[in-house]
CSV table of C-alpha atoms in Angstrom, one decimal:
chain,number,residue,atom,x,y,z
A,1,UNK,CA,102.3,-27.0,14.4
A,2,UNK,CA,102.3,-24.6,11.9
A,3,UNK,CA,100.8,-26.7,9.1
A,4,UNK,CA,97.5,-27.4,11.5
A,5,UNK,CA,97.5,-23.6,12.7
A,6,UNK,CA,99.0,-24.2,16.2
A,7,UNK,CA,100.9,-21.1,17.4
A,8,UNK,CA,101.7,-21.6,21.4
A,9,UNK,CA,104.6,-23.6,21.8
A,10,UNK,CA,106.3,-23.7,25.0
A,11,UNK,CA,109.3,-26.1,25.3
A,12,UNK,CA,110.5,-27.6,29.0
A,13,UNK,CA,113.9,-27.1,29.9
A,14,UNK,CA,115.8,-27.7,26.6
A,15,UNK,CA,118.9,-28.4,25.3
A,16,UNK,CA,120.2,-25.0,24.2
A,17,UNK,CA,122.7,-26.2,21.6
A,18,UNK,CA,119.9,-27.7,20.0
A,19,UNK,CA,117.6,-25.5,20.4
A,20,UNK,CA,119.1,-22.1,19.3
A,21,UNK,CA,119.8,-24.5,16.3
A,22,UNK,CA,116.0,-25.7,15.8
A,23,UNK,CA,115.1,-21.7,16.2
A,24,UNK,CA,116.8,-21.3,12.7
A,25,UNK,CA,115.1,-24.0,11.3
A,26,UNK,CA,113.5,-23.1,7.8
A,27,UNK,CA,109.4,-22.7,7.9
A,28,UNK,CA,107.9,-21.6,11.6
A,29,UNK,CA,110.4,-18.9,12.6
A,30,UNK,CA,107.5,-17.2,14.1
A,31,UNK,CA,106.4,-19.9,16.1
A,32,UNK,CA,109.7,-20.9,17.7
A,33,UNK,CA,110.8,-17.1,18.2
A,34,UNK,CA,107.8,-16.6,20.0
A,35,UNK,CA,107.9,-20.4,22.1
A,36,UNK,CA,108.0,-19.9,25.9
A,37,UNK,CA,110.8,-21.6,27.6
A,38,UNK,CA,110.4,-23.0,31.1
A,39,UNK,CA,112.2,-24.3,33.4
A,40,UNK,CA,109.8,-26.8,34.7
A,41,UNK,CA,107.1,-28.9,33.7
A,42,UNK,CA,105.4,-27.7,36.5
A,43,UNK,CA,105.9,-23.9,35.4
A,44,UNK,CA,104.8,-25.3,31.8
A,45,UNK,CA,101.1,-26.3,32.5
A,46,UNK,CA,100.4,-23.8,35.3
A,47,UNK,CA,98.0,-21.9,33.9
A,48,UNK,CA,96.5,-25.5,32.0
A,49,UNK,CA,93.0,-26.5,33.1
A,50,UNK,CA,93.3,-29.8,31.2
A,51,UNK,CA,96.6,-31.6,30.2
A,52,UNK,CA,97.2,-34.6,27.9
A,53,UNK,CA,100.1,-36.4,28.2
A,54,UNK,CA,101.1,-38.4,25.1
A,55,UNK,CA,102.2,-42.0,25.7
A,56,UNK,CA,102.0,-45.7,24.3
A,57,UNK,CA,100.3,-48.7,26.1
A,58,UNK,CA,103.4,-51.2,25.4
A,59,UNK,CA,105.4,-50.0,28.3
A,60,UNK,CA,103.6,-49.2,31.1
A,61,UNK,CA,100.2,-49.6,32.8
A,62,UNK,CA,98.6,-46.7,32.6
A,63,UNK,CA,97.5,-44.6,36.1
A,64,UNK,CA,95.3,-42.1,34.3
A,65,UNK,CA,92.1,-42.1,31.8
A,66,UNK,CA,93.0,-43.3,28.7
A,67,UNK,CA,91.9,-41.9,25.3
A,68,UNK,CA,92.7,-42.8,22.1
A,69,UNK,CA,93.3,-39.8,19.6
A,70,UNK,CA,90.3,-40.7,17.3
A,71,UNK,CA,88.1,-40.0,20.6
A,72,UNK,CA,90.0,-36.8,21.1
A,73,UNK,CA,88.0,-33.9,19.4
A,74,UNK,CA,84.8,-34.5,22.0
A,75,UNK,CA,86.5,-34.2,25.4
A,76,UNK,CA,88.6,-30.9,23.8
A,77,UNK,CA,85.5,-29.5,22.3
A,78,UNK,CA,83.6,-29.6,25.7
A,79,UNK,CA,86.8,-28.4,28.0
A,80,UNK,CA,86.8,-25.5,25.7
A,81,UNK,CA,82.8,-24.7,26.1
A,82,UNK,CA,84.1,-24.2,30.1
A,83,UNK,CA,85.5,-20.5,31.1
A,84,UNK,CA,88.7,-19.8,30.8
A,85,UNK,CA,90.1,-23.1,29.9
A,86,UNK,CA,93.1,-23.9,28.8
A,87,UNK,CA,94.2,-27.2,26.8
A,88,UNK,CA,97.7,-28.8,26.9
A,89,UNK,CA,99.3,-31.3,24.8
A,90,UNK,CA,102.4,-32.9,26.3
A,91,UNK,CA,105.0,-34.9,24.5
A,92,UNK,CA,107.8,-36.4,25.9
A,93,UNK,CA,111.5,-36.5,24.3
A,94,UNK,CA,112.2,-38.6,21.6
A,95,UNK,CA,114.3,-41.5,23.1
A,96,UNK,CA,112.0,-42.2,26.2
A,97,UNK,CA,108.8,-40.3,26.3
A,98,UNK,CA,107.2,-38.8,29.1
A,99,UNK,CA,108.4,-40.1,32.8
A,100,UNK,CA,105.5,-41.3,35.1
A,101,UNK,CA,106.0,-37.9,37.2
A,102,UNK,CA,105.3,-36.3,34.1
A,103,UNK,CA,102.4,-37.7,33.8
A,104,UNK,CA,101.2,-37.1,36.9
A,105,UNK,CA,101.1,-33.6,36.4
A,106,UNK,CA,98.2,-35.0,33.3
A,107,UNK,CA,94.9,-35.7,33.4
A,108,UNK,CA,94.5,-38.0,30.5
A,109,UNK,CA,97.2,-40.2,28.9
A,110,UNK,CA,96.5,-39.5,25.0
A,111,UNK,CA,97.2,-42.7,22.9
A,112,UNK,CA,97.6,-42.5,19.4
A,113,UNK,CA,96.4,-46.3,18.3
A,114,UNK,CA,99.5,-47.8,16.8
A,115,UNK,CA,100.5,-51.5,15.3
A,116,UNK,CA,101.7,-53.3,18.2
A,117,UNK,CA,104.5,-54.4,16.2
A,118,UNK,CA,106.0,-50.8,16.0
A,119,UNK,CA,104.4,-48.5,18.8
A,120,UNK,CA,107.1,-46.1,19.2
A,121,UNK,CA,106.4,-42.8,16.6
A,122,UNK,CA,109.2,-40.4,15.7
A,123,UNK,CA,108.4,-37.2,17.7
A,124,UNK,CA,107.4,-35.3,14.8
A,125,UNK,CA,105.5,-37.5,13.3
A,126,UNK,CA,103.6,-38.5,16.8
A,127,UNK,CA,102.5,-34.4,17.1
A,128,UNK,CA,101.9,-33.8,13.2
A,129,UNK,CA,99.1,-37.1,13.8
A,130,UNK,CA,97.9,-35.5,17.2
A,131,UNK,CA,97.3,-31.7,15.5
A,132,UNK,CA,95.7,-33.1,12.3
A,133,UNK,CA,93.2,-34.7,14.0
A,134,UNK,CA,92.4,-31.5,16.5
A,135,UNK,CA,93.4,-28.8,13.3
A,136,UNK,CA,90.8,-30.4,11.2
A,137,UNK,CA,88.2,-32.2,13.3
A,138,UNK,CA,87.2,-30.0,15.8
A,139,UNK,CA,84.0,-27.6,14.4
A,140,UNK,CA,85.2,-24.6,12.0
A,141,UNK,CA,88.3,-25.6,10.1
A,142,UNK,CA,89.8,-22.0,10.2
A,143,UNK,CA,91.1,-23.1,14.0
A,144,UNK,CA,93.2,-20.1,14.8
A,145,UNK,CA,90.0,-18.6,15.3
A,146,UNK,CA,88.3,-21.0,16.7
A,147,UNK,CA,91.4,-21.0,19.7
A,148,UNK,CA,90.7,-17.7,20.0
A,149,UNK,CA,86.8,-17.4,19.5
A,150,UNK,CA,86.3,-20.5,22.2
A,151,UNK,CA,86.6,-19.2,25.8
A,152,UNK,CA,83.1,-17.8,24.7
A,153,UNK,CA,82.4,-17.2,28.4
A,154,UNK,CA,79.2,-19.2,29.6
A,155,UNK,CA,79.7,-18.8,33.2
A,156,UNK,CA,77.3,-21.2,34.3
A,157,UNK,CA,79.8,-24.0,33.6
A,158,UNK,CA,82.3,-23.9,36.0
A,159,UNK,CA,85.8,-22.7,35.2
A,160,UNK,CA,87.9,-25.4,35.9
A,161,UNK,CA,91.5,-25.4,38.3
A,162,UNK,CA,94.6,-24.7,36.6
A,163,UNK,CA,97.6,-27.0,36.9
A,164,UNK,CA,99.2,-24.3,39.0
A,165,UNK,CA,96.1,-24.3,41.7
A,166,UNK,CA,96.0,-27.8,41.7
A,167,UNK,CA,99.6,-28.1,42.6
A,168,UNK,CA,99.0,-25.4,45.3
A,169,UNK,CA,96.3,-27.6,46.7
A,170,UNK,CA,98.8,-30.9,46.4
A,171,UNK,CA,101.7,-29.0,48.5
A,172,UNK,CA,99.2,-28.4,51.4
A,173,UNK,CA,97.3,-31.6,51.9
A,174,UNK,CA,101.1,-33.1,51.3
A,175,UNK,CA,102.3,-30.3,54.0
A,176,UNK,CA,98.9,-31.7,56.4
A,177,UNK,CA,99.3,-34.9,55.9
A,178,UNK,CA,103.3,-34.8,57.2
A,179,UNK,CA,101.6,-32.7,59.8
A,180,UNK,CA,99.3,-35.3,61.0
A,181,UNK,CA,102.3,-37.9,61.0
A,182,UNK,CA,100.1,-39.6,58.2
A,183,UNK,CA,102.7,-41.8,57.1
A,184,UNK,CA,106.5,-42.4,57.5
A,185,UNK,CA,108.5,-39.6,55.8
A,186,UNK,CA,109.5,-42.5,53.1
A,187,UNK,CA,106.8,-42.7,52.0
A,188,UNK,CA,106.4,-38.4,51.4
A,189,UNK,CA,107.1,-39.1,47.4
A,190,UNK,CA,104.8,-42.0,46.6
A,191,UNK,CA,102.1,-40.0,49.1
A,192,UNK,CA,102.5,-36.7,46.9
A,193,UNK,CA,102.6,-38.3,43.5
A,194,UNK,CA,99.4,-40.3,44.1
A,195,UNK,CA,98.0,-36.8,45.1
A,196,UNK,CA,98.7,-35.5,42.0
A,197,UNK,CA,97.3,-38.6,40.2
A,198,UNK,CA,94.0,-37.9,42.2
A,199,UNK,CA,93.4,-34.2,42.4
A,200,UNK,CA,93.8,-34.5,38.2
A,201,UNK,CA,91.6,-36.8,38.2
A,202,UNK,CA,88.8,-35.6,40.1
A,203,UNK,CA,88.0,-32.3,37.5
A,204,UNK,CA,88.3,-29.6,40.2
A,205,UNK,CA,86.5,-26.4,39.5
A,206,UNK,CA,88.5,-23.4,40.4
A,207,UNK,CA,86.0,-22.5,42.8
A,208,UNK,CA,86.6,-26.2,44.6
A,209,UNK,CA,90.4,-25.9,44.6
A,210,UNK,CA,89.9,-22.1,45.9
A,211,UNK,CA,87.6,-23.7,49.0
A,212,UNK,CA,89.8,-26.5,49.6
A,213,UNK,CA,92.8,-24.7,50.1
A,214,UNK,CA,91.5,-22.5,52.6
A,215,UNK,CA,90.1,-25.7,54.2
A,216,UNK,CA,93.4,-27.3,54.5
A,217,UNK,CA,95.3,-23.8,55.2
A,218,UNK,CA,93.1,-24.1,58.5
A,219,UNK,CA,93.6,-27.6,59.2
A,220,UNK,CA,97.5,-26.8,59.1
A,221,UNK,CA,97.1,-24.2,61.1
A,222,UNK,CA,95.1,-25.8,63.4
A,223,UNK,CA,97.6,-28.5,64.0
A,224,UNK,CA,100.6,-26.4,64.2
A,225,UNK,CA,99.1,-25.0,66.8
B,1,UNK,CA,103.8,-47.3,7.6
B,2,UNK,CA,105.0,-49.7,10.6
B,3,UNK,CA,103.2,-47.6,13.1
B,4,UNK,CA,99.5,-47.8,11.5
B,5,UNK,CA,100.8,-51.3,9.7
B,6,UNK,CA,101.2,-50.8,6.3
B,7,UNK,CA,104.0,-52.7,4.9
B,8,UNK,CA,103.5,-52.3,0.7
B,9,UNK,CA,106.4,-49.8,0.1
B,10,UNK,CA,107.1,-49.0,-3.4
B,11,UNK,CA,110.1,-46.6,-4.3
B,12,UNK,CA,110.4,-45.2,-7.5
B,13,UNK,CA,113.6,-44.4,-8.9
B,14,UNK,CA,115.5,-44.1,-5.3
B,15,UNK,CA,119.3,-42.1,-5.3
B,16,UNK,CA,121.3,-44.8,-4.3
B,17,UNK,CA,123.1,-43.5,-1.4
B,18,UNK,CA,119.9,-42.2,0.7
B,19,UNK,CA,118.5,-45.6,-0.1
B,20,UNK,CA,120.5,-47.6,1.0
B,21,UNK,CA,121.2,-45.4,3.8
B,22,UNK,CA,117.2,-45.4,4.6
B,23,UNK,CA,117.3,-49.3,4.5
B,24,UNK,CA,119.6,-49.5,7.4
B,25,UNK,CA,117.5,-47.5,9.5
B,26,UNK,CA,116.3,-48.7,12.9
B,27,UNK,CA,112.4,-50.2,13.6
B,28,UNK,CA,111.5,-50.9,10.1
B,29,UNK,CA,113.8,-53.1,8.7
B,30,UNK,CA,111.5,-56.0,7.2
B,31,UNK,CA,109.2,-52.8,5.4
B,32,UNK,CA,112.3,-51.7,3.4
B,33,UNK,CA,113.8,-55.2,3.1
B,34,UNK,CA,111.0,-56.0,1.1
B,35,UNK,CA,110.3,-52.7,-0.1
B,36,UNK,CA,109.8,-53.1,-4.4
B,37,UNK,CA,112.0,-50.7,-6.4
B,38,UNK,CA,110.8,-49.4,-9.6
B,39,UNK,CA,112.4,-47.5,-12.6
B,40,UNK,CA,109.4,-45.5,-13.3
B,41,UNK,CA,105.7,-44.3,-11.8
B,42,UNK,CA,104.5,-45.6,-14.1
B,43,UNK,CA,105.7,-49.0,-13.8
B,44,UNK,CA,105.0,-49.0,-9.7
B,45,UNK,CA,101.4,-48.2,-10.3
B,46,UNK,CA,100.5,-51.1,-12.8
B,47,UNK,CA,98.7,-52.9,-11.1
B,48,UNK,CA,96.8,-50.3,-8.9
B,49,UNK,CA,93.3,-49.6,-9.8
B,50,UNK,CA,93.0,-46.6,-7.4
B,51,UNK,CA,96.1,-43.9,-7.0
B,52,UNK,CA,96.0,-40.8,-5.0
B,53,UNK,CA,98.4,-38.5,-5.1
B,54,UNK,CA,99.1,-36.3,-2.4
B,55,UNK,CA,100.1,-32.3,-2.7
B,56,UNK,CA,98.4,-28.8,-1.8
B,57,UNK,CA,96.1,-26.9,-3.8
B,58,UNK,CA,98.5,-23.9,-3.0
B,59,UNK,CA,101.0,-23.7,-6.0
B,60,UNK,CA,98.8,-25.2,-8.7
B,61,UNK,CA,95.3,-25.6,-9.9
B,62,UNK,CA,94.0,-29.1,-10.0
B,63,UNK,CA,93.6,-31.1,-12.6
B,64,UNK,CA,92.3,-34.2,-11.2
B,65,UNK,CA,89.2,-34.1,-8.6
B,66,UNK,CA,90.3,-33.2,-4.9
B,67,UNK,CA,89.7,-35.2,-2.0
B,68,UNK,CA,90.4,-33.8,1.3
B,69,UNK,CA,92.0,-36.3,3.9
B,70,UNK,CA,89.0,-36.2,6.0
B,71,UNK,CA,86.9,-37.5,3.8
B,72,UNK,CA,89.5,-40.1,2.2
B,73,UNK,CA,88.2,-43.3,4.0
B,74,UNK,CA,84.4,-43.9,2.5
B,75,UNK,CA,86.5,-43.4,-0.7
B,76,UNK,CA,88.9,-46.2,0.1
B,77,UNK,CA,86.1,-48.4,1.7
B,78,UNK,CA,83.9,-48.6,-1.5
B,79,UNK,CA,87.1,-49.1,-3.8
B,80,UNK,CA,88.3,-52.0,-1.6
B,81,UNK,CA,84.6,-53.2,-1.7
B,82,UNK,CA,85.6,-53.9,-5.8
B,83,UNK,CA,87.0,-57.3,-6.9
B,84,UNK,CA,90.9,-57.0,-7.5
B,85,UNK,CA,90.9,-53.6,-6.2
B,86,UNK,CA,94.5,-52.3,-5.4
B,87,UNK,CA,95.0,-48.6,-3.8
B,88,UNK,CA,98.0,-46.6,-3.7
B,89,UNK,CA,98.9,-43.3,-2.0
B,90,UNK,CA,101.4,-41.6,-4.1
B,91,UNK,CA,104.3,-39.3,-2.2
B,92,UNK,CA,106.6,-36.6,-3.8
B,93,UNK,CA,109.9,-35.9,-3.1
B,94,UNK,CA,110.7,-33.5,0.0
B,95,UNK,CA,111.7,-30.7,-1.7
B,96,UNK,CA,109.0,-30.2,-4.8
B,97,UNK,CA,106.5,-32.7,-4.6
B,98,UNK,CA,104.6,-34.3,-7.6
B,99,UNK,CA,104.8,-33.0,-10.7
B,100,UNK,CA,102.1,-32.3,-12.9
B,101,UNK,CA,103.4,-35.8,-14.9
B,102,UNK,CA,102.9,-37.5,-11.9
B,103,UNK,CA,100.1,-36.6,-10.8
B,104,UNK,CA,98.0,-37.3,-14.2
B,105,UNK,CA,98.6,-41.1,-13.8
B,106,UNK,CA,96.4,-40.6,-10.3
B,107,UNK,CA,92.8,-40.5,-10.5
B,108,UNK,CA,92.8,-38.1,-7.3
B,109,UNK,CA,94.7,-35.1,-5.5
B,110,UNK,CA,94.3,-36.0,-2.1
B,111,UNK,CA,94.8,-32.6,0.1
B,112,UNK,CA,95.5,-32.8,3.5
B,113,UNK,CA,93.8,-29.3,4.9
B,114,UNK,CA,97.3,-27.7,6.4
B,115,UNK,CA,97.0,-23.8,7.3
B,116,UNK,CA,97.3,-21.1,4.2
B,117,UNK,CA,100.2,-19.6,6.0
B,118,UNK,CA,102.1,-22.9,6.3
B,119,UNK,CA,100.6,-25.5,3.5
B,120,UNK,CA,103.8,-27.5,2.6
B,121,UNK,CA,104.4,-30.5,5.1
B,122,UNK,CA,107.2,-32.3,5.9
B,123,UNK,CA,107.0,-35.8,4.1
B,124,UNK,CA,107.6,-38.1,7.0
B,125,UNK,CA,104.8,-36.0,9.0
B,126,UNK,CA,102.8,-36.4,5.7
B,127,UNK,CA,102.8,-39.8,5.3
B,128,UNK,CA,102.2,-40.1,9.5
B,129,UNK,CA,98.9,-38.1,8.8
B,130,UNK,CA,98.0,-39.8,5.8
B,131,UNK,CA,98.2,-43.4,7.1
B,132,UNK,CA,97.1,-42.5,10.9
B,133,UNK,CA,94.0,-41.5,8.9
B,134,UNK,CA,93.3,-44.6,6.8
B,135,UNK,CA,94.9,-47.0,9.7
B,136,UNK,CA,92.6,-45.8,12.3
B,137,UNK,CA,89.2,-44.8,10.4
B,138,UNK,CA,89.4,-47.8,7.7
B,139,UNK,CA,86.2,-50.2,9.5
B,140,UNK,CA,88.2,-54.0,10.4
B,141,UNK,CA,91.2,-55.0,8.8
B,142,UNK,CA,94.1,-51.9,8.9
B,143,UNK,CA,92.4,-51.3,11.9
B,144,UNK,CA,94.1,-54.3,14.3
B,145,UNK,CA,95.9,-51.5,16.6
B,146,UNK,CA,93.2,-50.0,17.6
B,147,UNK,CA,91.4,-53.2,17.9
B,148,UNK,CA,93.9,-53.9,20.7
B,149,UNK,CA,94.2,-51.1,22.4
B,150,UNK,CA,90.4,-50.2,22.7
B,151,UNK,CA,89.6,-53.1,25.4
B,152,UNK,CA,92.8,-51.6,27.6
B,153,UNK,CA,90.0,-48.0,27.7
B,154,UNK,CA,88.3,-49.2,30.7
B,155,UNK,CA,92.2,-50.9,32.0
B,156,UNK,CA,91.6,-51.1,35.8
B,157,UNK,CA,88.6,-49.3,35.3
B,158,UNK,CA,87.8,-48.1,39.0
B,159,UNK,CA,84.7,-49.3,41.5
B,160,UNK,CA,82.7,-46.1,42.0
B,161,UNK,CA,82.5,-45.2,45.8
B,162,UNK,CA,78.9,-46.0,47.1
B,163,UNK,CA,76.8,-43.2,48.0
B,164,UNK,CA,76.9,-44.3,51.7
B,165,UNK,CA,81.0,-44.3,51.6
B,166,UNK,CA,80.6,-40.9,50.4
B,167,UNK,CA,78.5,-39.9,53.2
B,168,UNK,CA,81.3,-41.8,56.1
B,169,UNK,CA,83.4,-39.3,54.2
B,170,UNK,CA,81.5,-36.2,54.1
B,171,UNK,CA,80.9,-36.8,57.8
B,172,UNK,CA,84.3,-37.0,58.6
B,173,UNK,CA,84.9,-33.7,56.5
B,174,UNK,CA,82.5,-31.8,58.1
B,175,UNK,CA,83.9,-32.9,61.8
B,176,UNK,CA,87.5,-32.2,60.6
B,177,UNK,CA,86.0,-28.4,59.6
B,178,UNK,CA,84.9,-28.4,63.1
B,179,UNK,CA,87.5,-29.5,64.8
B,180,UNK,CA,89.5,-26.9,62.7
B,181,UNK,CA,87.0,-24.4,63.4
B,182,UNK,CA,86.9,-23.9,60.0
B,183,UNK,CA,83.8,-21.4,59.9
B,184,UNK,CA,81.5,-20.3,62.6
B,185,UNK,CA,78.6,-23.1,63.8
B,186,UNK,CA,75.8,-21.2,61.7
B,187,UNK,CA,77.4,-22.4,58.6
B,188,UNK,CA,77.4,-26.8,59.3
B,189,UNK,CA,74.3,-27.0,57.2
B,190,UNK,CA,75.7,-25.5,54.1
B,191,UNK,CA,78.7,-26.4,54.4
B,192,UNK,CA,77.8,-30.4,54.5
B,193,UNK,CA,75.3,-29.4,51.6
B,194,UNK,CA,78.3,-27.8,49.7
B,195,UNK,CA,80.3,-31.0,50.6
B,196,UNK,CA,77.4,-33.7,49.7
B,197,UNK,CA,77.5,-31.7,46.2
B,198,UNK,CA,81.3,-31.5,45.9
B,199,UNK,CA,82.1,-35.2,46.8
B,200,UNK,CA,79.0,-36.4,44.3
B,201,UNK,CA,80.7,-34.0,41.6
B,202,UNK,CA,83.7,-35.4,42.0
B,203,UNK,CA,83.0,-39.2,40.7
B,204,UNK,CA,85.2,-40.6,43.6
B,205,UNK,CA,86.5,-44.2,43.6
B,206,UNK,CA,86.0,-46.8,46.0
B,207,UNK,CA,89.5,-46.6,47.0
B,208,UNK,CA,89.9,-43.2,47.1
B,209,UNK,CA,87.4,-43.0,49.0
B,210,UNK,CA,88.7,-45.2,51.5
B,211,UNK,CA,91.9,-43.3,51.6
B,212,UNK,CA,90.1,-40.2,52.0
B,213,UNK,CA,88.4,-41.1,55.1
B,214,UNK,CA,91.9,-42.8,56.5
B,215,UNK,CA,93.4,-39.8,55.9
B,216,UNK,CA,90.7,-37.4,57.4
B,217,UNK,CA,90.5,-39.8,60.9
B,218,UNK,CA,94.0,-39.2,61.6
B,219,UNK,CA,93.3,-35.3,60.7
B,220,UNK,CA,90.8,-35.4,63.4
B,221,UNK,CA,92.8,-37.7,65.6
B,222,UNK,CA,95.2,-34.8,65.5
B,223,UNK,CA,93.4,-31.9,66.0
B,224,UNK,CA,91.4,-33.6,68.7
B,225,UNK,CA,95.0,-34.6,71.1
């Protein structure tokens, strides 16, 4: 991260013997100091408008857009022409990468194209390839101020949702649809993580998640009544 | 080098121990099985017609012409254009890097651009960047990973919703907002302009769409008991 100019680090429910020991690490004492710790994934993309997870091909059929890395600068350099955006790149631990609940919090699955004979990348290694290719492709090289300089505020686009308003909207359509007796309580988990599949996929505006909400808010309402 | 599918490792003068240490190490076995070991630089880059060797323009003026990572691939492409052309891409050690010696049997510094506040990379990461580079930007023949995972883009690529299976849905929409008496009578006509504009926006599946209706009839099956 610190090599390509990345500063915002923010690590999901770590292991604190490991890292208080990676916080002493020689070379990016500023970054880690400053790293946000959450509790959550959930808490962790919150305030995201637009979240790659980081994943291989081999194992598992993908439920989200894929893109491959190379084809990464484009879709960043437009989410960051919209207001108030906010970028994410999620990687999983080492031994098993990102779980398909993870995932579902993602709207793209980011694959870096590897040799089908060894797919799996070290950790480090996978990020280091992932922030090259942003750090040095995407317009003005200096891009510490280009992260900064971005949000230049054209308001005609429309902001898009963050992953915290999105998963707002997800608990109340889940909350209507056990109110309409929409399906067997079974099947609450499968319902609610196909919801988040969808509502990632469908580019929200904040505006669109704002409406919705109170949409649904009524609808509960309505059939609490 | 197994992730992007290189497989020519040369080591020059290895310490024992952290060799063979390194050769036992999981997912690479057949790359350092057959790795070559030389006594000298100068000896592994006999028969190379093209070296680069990698390092930072940070601690020393260059003495060779720089080429920035970026830009590395046209450079490799009209080399390996030549008859009998042979490449190689020349690593320090962790600690110091190439030396000066080193560096005059290359014909090229090759820099990756890193940030001025954090320029020295780790070597595994640098080699990861290096190759990710060639492996994925190089036109046909290092290029078999992403050769294969390009068709799996459009994987269960999904049947857009038809405009008229938009309009079953927006229909049910708008009677679910009046069942819910969502907002007074006045506002139907916006509201099912806002809602024609929304669900177009939104580049809706087939099957979500079908869902989406299912889900809104037993809304309004509810709110209507």
């Amino acid at each position: 991260m610190a090599n390509f100019g990345f500063s915002q680090l923010t690590v999901v429910a770590p292991y604190e013997p490991h890292w208080r020991e990676a916080q002493s690490a020689v070379g990016a004492e500023d970054l880690l100091r400053t790293a946000r710790v959450c509790a959550s994934l959930k808490e962790a993309l919150a305030d995201c408008t637009l979240a790659f997870g980081t994943g291989t091909l081999t194992y598992r059929a993908p439920e989200q857009p894929v893109l491959l890395l190379p084809d990464l600068v484009p879709v960043v350099q437009a989410e960051l022409a919209r207001p108030a955006s906010r970028i994410a790149l999620l990687f999983g631990p080492e031994k098993h990468g990102l779980t398909r609940e993870d995932l579902a919090l993602c709207q793209r699955l980011l694959v870096i194209p590897t040799s089908s004979w060894q797919p799996s990348m070290n950790l480090g290694q996978a990020v280091a390839v992932c922030l090259y290719e942003i750090g040095t492709r995407l317009s003005p090289p200096a891009q510490n101020a280009r992260a900064e300089a971005a949000p230049l505020r054209t308001w005609k686009s429309k902001a898009p949702a963050t992953s915290a308003e999105l998963d707002r909207l997800a608990g109340l359509i889940a909350e209507t649809m056990q109110a309409a007796h929409y399906s067997p309580a079974t099947m609450n988990k499968a319902n609610r993580h196909d919801l988040d599949l969808l509502l990632r996929r469908l580019n929200l505006g904040a505006r669109d998640t704002t409406r919705l909400v109170g949409f649904f808010r009524r609808i509960l309402w309505r059939l609490r009544q």
